[in-house]
XYZ file of C-alpha atoms in Angstrom:
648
model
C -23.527 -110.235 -34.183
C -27.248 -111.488 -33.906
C -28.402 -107.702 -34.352
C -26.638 -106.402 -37.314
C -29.483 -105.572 -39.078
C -31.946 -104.155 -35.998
C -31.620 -100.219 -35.980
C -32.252 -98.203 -32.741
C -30.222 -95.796 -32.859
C -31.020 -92.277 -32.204
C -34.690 -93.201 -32.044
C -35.693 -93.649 -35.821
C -39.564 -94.685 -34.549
C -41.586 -93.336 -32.346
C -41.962 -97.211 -31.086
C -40.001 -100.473 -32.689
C -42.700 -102.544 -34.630
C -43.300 -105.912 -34.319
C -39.905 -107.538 -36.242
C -37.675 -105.081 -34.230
C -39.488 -106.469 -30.586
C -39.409 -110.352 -31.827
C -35.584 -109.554 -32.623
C -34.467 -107.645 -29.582
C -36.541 -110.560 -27.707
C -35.091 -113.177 -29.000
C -31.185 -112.061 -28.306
C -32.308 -111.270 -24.906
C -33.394 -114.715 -24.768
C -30.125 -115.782 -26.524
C -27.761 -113.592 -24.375
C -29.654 -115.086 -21.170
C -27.626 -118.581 -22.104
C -24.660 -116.685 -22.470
C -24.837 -115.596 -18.955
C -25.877 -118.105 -17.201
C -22.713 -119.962 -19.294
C -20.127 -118.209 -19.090
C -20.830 -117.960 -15.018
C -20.998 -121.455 -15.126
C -18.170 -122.122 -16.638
C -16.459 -119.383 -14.029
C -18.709 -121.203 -11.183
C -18.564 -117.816 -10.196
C -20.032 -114.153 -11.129
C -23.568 -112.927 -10.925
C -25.847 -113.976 -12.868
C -29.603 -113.025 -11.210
C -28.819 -109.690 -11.399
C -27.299 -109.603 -14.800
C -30.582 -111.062 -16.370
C -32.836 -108.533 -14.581
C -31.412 -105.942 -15.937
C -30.527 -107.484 -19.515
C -33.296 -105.709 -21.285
C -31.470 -102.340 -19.916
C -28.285 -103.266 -21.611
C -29.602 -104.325 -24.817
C -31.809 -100.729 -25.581
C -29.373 -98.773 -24.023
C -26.447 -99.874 -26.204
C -28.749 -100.020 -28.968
C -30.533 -96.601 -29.182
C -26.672 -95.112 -28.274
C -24.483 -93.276 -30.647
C -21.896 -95.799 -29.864
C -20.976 -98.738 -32.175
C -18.358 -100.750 -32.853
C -16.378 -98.572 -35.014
C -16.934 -95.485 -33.051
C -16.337 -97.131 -29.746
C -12.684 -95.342 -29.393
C -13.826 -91.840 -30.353
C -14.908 -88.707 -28.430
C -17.676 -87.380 -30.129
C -20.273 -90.048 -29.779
C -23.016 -90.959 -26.901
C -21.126 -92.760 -23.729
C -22.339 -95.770 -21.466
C -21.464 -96.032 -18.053
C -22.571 -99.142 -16.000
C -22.139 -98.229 -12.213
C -23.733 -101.644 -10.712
C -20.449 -103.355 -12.163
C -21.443 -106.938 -11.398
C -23.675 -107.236 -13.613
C -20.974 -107.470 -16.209
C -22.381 -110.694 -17.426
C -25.042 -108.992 -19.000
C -23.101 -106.534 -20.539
C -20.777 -108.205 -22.373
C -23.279 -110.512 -23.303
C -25.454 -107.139 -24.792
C -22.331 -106.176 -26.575
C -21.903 -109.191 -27.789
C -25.271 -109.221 -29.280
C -24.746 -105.863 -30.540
C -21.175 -107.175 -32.228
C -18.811 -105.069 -29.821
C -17.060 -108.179 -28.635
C -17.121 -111.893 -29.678
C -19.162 -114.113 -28.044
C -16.680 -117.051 -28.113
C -14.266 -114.715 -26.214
C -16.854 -113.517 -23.692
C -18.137 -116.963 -22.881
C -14.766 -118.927 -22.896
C -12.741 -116.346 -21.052
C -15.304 -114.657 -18.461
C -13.191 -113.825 -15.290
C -10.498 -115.888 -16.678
C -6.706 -114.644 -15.633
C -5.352 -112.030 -17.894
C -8.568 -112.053 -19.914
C -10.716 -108.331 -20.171
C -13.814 -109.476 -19.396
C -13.099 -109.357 -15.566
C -15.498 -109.993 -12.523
C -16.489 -106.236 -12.425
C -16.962 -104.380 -15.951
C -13.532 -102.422 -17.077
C -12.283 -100.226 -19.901
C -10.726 -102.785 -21.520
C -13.802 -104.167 -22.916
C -14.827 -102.187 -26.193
C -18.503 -99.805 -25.133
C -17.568 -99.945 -21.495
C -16.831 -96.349 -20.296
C -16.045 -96.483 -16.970
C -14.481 -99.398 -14.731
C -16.891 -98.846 -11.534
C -15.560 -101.029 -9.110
C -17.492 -100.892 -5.630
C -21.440 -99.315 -5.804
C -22.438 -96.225 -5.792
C -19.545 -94.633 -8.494
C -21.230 -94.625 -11.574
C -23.468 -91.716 -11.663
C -20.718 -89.248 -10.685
C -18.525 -90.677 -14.084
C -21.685 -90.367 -15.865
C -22.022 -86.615 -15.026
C -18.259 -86.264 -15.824
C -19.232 -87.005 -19.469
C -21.991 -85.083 -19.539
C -20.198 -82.255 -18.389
C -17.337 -82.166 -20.947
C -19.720 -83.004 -23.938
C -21.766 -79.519 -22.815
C -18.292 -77.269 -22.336
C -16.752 -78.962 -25.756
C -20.258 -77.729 -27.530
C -20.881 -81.303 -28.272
C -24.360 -82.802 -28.558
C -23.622 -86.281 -27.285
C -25.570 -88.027 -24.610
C -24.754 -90.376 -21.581
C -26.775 -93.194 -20.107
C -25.940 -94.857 -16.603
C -26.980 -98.075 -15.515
C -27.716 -98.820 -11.880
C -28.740 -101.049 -9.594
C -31.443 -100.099 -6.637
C -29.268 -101.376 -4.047
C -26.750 -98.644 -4.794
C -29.515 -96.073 -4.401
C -28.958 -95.418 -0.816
C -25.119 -94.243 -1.110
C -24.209 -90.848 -0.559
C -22.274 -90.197 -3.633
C -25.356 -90.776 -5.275
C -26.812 -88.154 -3.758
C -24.032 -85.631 -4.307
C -24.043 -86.704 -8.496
C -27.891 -86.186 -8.440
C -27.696 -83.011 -7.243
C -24.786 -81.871 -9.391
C -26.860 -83.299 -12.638
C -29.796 -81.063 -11.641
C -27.571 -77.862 -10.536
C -26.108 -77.926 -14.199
C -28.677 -78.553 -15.977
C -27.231 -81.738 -17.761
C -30.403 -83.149 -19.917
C -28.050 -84.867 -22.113
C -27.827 -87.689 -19.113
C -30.284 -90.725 -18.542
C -29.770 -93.149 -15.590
C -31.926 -96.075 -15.798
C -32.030 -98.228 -12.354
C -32.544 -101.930 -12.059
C -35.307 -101.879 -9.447
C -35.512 -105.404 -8.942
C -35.999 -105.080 -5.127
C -33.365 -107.615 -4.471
C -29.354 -107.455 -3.093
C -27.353 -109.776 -1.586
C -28.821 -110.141 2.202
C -32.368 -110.336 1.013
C -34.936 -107.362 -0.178
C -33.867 -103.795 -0.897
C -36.692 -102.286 0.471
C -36.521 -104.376 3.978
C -32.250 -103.462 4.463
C -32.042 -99.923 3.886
C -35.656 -98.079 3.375
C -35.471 -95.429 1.177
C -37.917 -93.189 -0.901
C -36.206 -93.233 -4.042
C -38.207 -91.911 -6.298
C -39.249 -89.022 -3.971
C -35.139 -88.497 -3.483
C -34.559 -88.459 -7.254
C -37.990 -85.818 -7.761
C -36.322 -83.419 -4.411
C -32.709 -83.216 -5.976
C -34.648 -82.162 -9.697
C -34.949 -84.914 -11.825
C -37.778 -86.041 -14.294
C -38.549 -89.274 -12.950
C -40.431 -92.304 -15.408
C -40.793 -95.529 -14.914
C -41.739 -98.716 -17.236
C -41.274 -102.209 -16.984
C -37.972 -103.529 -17.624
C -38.394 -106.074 -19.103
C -40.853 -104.889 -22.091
C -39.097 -103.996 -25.216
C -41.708 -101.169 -26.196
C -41.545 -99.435 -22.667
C -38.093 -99.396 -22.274
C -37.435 -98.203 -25.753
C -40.230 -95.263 -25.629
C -39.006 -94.260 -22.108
C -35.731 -94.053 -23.131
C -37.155 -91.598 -26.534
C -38.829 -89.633 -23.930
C -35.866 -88.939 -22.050
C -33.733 -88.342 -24.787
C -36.311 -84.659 -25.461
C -36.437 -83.701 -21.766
C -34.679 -80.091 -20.396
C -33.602 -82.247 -17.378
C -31.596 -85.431 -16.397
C -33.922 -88.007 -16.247
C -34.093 -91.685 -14.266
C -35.862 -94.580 -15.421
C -37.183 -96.653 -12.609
C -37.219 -100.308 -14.875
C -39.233 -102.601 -12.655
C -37.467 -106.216 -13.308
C -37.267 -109.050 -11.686
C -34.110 -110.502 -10.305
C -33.321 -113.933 -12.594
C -35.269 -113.306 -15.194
C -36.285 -116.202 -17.599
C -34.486 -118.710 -15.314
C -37.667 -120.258 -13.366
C -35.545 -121.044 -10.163
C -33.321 -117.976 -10.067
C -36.335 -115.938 -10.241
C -37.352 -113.203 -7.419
C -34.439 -114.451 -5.236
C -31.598 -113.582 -3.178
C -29.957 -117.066 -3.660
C -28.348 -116.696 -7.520
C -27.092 -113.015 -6.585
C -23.926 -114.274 -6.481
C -23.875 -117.959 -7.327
C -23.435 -119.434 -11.231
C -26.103 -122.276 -11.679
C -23.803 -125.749 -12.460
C -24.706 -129.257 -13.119
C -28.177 -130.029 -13.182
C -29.486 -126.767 -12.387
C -27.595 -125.366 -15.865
C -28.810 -128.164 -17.490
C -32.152 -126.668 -16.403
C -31.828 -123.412 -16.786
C -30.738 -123.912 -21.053
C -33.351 -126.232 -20.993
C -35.808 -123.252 -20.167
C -33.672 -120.704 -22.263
C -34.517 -122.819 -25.458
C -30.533 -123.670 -25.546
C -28.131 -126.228 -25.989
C -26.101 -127.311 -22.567
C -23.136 -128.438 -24.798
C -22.457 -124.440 -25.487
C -21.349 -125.357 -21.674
C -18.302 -127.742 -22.849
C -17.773 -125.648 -26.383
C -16.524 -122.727 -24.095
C -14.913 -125.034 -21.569
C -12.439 -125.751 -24.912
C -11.808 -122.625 -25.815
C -11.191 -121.409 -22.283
C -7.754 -123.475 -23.290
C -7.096 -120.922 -25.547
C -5.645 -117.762 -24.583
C -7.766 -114.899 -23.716
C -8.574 -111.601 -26.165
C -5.902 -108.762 -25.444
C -7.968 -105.693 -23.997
C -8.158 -102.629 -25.724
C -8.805 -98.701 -24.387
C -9.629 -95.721 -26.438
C -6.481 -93.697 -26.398
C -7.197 -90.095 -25.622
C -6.650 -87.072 -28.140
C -3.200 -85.044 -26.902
C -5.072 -81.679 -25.089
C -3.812 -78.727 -26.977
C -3.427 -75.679 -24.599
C -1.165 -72.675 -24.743
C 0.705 -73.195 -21.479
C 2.371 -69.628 -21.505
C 5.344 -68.530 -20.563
C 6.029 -69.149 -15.714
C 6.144 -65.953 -13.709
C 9.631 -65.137 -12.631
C 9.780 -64.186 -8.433
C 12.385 -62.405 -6.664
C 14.400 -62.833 -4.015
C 11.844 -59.842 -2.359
C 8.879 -61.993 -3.394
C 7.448 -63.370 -0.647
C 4.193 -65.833 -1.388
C 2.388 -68.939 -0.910
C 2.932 -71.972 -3.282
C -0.765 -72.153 -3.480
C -0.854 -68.382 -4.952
C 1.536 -68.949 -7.463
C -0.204 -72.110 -8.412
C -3.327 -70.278 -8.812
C -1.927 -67.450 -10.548
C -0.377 -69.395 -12.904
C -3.787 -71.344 -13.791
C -5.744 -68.344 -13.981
C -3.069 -67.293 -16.978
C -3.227 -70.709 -18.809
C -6.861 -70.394 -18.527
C -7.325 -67.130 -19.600
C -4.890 -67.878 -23.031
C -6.960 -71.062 -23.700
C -10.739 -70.127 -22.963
C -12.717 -70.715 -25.725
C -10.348 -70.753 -28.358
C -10.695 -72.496 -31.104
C -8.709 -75.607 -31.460
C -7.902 -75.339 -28.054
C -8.602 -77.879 -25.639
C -11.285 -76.852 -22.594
C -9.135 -77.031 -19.405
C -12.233 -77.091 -16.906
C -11.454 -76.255 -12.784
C -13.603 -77.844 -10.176
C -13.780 -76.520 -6.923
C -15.738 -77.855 -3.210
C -16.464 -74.493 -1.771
C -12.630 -73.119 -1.082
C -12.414 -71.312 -4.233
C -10.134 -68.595 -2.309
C -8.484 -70.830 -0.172
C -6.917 -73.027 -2.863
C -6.681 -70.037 -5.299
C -9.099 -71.443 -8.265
C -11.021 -68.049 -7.782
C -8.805 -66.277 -10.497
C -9.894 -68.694 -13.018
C -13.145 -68.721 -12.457
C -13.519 -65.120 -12.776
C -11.491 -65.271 -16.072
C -13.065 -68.588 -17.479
C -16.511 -69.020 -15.666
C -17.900 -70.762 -18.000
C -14.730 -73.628 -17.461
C -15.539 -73.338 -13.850
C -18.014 -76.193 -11.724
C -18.639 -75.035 -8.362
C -19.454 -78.328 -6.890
C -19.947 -77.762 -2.872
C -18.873 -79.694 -0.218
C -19.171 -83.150 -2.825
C -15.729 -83.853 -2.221
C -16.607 -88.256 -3.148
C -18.889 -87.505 -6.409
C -16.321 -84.673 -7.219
C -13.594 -86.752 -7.095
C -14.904 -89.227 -9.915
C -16.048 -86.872 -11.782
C -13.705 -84.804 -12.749
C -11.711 -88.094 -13.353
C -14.339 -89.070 -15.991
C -14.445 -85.893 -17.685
C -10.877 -86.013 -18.441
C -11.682 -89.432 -21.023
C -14.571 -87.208 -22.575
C -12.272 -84.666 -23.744
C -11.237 -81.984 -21.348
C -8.735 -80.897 -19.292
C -10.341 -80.804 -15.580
C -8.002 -79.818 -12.783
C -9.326 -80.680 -9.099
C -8.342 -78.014 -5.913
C -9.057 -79.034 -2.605
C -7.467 -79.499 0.968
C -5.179 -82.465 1.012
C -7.475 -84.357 3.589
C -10.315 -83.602 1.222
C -8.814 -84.379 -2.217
C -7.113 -87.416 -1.400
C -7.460 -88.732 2.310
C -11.122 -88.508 2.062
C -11.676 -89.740 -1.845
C -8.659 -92.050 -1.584
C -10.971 -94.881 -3.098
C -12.293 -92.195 -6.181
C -8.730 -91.398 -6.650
C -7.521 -95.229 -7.334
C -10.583 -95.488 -9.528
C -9.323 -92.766 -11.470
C -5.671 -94.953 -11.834
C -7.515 -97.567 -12.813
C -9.404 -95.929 -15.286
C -6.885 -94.379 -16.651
C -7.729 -90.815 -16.311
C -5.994 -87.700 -17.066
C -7.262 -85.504 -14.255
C -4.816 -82.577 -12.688
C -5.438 -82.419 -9.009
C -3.912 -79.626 -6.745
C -4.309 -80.511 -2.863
C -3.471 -77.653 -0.541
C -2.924 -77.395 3.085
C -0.835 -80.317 3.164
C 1.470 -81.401 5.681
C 1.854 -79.852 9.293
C 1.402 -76.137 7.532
C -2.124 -75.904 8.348
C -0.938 -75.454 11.846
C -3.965 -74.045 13.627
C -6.634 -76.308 11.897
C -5.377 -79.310 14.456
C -4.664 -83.051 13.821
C -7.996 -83.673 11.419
C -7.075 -81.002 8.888
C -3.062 -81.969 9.007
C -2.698 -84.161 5.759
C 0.642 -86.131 6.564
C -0.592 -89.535 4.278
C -0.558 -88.372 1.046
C 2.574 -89.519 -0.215
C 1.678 -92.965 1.152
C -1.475 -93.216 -0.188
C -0.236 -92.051 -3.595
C 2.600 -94.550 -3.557
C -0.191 -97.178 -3.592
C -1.466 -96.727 -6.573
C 0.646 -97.108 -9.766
C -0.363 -94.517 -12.550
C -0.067 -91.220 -10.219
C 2.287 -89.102 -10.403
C 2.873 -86.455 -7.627
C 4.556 -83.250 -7.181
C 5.581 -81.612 -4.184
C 6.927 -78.346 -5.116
C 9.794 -76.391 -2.787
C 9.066 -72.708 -3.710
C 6.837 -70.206 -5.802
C 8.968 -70.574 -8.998
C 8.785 -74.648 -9.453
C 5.228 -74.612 -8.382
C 4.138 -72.374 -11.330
C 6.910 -74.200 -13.526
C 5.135 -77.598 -12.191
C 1.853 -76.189 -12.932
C 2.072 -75.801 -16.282
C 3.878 -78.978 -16.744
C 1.157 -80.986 -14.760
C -1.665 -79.374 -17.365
C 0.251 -80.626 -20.779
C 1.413 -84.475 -18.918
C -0.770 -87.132 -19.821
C -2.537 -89.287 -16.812
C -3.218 -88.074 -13.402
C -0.782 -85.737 -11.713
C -0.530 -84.858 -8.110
C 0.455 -80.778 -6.663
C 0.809 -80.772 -3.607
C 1.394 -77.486 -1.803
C 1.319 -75.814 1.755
C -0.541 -72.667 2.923
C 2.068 -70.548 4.121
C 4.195 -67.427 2.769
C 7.779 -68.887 2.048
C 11.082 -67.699 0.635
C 12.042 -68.030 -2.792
C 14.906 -70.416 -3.012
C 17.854 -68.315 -4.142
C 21.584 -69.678 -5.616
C 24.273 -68.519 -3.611
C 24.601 -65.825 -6.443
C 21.580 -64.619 -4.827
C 19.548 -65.442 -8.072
C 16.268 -67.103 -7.931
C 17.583 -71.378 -8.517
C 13.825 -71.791 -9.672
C 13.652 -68.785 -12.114
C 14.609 -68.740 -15.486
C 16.352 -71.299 -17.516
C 14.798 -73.924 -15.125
C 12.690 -76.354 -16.917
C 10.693 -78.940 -14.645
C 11.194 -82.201 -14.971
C 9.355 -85.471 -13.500
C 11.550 -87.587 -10.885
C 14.677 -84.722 -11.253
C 16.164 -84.258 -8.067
C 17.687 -80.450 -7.410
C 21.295 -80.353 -5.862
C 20.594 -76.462 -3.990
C 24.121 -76.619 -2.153
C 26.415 -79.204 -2.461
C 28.673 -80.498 0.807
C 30.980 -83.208 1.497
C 29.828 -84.324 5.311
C 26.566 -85.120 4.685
C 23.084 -84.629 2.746
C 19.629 -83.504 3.765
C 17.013 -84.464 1.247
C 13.800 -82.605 1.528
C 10.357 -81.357 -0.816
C 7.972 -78.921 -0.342
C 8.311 -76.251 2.288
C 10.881 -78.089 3.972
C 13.166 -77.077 1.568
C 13.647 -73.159 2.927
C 13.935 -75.241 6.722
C 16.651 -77.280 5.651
C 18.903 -74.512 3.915
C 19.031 -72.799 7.156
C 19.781 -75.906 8.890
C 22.486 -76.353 6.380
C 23.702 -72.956 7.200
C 23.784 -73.338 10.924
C 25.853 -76.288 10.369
C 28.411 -74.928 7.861
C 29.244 -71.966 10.641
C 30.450 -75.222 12.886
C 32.517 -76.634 9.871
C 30.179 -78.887 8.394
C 29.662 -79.212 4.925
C 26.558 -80.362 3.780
C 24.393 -80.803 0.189
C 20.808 -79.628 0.347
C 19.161 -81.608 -2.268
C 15.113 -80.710 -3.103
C 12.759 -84.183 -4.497
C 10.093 -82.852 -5.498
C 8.855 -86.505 -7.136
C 8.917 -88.467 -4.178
C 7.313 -91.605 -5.721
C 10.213 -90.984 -9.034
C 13.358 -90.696 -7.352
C 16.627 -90.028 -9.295
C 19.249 -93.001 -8.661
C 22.100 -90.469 -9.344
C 20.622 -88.270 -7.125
C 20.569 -90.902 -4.760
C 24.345 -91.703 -4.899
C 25.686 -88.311 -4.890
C 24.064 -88.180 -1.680
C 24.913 -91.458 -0.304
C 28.754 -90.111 -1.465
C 29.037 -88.276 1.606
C 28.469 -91.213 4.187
C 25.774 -89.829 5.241
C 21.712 -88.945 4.201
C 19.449 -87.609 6.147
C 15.815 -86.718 5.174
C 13.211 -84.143 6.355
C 9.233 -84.034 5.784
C 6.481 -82.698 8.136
C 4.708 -86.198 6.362
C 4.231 -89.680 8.174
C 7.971 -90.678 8.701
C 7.208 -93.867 7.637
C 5.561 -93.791 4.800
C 6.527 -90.515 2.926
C 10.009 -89.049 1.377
C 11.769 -90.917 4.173
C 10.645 -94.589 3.283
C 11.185 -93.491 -0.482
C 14.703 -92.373 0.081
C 15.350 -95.338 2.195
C 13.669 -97.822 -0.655
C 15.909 -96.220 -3.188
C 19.371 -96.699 -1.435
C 18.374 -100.347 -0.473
C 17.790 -101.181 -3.676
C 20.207 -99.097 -5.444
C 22.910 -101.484 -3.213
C 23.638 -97.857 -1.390
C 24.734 -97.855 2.237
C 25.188 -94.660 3.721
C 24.460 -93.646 7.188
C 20.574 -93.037 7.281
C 17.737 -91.433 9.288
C 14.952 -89.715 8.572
C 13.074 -86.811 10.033
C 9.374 -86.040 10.200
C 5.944 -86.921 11.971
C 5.741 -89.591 14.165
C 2.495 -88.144 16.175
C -0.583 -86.194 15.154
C 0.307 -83.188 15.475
C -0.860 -80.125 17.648
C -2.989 -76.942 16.557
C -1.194 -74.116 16.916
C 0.966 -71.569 14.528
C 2.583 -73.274 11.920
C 5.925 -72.546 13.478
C 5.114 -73.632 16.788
C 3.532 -77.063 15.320
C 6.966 -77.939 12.888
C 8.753 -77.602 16.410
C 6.777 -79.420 18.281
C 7.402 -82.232 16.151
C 11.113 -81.393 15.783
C 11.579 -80.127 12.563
C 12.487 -76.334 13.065
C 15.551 -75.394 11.161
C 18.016 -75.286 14.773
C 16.585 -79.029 15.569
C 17.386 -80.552 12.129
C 20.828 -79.015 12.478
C 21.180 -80.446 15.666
C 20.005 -83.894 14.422
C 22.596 -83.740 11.467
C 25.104 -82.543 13.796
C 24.732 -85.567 16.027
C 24.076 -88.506 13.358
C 27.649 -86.803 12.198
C 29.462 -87.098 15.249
C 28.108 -90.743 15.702
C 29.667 -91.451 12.374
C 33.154 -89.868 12.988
């Protein structure tokens, strides 16, 4: 740690004197030969960019309530670097700053199964958020910001960007969230080198920037990047502001490396051979720290290491109970039961905030319960689905609860790219997509969201829920709030039955505890099986009915987890010869291809087939559009019927 004895933090000065700027400029000059090793050494990375905006990372993680015993906590300042390449120069600011070992960082920089990948990740001790592509940052950073204002916490949260990123939408839709909140905990400080990959930022995509950051309510100030003094009295100045504030950091790409410097070239290219030689010549450094690392890269890498979240502590109530005469929307009793958690949780003490967003469909996705019982828990957002998406991710690892409603096609087709950031980041966000499938029947083909079990299925920390009537979508409500990571509800818009025993009691009601990846035998048969979720569950008991006055006997069984099936629900199914499924979801890619996955590889051979869409479908009433694409209860009968009579 070559500045264990230089103190920034929380502004102690009004500027650093002269020993604090010859220290902080001399590890700058220090952690300049770290990055233009360790990409040699990769003979890959970026290394221009990562010493243009060095100076950033070094104030920044100095004057931040975040050190290297704190690093895994909640209640501290957060850093979130959205221009992600330049990873380089923050692990080699981290280093400085004793986060991480330089050894480690040098030897094992984008090195296979070491954590100082390509792109910065949470598996590196001080970084926050793993950004991925441009443009993400901002929105995680105002994700923090939000839940240190609703947990009454006075922490703050700087962003680091790049200027090429400034022209992204997202961007856009963050700033203006930042402003509308009043969030003047958060400072973004941009790298305005003037420099990306195909030449000069200003020539690619003209832009006003500072103009855009001034019309969407920002304090805008600007200082040279490179200059110790500036950066660290700009940064003081923002920390006492009543807005968000950006510093524009004017830099210049390559910095201290006399042949990387102002150009496109080293964007992306490590300097090797004689041009390293060169460039640790100029740095005041010894080449051979080339070969030391090259040794050690023998070794194996660090493990990585991630803050582990608190456990949210929420009252989670006791479900509503509907009746056989109840006749509602899943969405309603999703809402209704998240307006009641809410209202036996909000502001409580001791009790975790559980914090709703919402793009302007408050009613339509039922959110506006909560909000009028918790407003203060409630972020009207507006149509932002992409910035929305990330941050209410983010705000989960700052210590909420934040549950996402939105149309399927917003929450997941649109922000499928957010939503894998969140898996990767590990978040613990609760999102509730309505209007899925073919039930949104008038809206036509562009509001019909048939992917979402497919595009779930590709990530690997999700878990979704696709509950079959009133009574397991409140049940799977309140589970979703108290599981840990990112769970999925997805829910129609129509009025359905409540799915009864053949007692005539409600199979959903009382005594039924949810349970991830449990399948739900409704009725049980000997001729055949129908699996189904959702709203085709109420279709596919009267298809089982139709059936049973011909003589056929056949199980009904509901999967709610379509990504979790249940091998023993598989093989009571495949017990009867035959298994057929039904979704109004992508045939190919939703219950269907689970189902069929499952008995494959649970050695299962049973006749099979699979119902659902195989078109876009039509805009019309919902009724009208499930025939159309053959999945009314008289044309799944007839399906069964005929796979059966194949079979005899």
């Amino acid at each position: 740690m070559i500045l264990h004895d230089v103190n920034l933090r929380d502004f102690p000065m009004p500027e650093p004197d002269e020993a604090t700027v010859s220290r902080i400029e001399a590890a700058a000059k220090r952690c300049r030969s770290w990055i233009v090793t360790m990409t040699a050494l990769a003979d890959s990375g970026h290394p221009a960019g990562s010493l243009s905006s060095l100076e950033m990372y070094l104030l920044v993680y100095g004057v931040a309530n975040v050190t290297p015993e704190n690093w895994g906590e909640i209640d501290r300042d957060f850093v979130v670097v959205s221009h992600g390449h330049t990873s380089p120069g923050a692990y080699a600011a981290l280093a400085a700053w004793g986060f991480v070992e330089p050894g480690d960082v040098l030897a094992h920089f984008r090195s296979c199964g070491s954590p100082f990948q390509g792109h910065v990740e949470r598996d590196v001790p001080g970084i926050d958020w793993g950004s991925g592509n441009l443009g993400q940052g901002l929105s995680a950073g105002v994700g923090y910001a939000l839940a240190q204002r609703i947990r009454g916490k006075d922490g703050r949260v700087f962003v680091l960007m790049g200027d090429g990123e400034q022209v992204k939408g997202q961007i856009a839709e963050a700033r203006r969230m930042a402003s509308k909140e009043k969030l003047k905990n958060l400072t973004a400080l941009i790298d305005c080198n003037d420099i990306q990959i195909s030449g000069r930022t200003g020539e690619i995509m003209p832009a006003s920037l500072r103009s855009l950051w001034e019309a969407d309510g920002w304090r805008v100030l600007e200082c040279d990047g490179h200059d110790v003094r500036q950066l660290y009295t700009s940064l003081r100045d923002a920390a006492t502001g009543d807005l968000p504030t950006v510093l524009f950091c004017r830099t210049k790409m390559g910095h201290g490396v006399s042949f990387m410097e102002d150009r496109p070239d080293y964007h992306g290219k490590a300097a090797t051979g004689e041009l390293y030689v060169r460039a640790m010549e100029e740095l005041g450094a010894d080449p051979e720290l080339l070969a030391e690392a090259r040794r050690r890269r023998a070794t194996p890498p660090p493990h990585g290491q991630r803050p582990s979240l608190p456990p949210a502590v929420l009252d989670l109530g006791e479900p509503f109970c509907y009746g056989a005469s109840d006749r509602t929307d899943n969405r309603s009793a999703f809402g209704k039961a998240l307006a009641d958690v809410g209202e036996r949780n909000y502001k409580r003490e001791g009790r975790t905030p559980l914090v709703v967003f919402d793009c302007d469909l408050a009613g339509s996705v039922k959110v506006d319960g909560f909000a009028k019982k918790c407003p203060d828990w409630f972020i009207q957002a507006g149509i932002q689905e992409h910035s929305t998406a990330a941050t209410a991710g983010a705000a989960s690892l700052g210590g909420v609860v934040p549950l996402w409603a939105d149309f399927g096609v917003f929450g997941i087709c649109e922000v499928y790219n957010q939503q894998r950031l969140n898996d990767i980041n590990g978040t613990n966000l609760k999102l509730a997509l309505t209007h899925v499938g073919l039930d949104v029947g008038e809206d036509g083909m562009t509001h019909q969201c048939i992917d979402y079990v497919g595009l779930f299925r590709n990530t690997f920390g999700w878990k979704l829920v696709v509950p079959a009537d009133p009574n397991q979508t409140d049940k799977a409500t309140r589970y979703a709030l108290s599981e840990r990571g990112n769970v999925c509800l997805a829910m129609g818009r129509s009025k359905l039955p409540v799915l009864l025993r053949e007692d005539g009691t409600p199979f959903y009601g009382d005594g039924y505890v949810f349970r991830y990846g449990k399948a739900d035998l409704l009725r049980d048969g000997t001729d055949g099986a129908i699996l189904c979720m959702g709203h085709m569950a109420w279709r596919a008991l009267e298809a089982r009915e139709l059936l049973a006055a011909e003589g056929l006997s056949v199980k009904v069984l509901v999967v709610s987890c379509p990504l979790a099936l249940e091998v023993e629900a598989l093989r009571d199914a495949a017990s009867t010869g035959l298994v057929v499924t039904c979704e109004d979801h992508h045939v190919a890619s939703g219950l269907g291809a689970s189902v069929g996955l499952g008995l494959l590889h649970a050695g299962l051979a049973p006749r099979f087939a699979s119902f659902g869409v195989h078109r876009y479908g039509d805009s019309g009433p919902s009724g009208e559009v499930f025939a159309a694409m053959g999945l009314a209860p008289e044309q799944l009968a007839e399906g069964v019927r005929r796979l059966a009579g194949a079979r005899s």
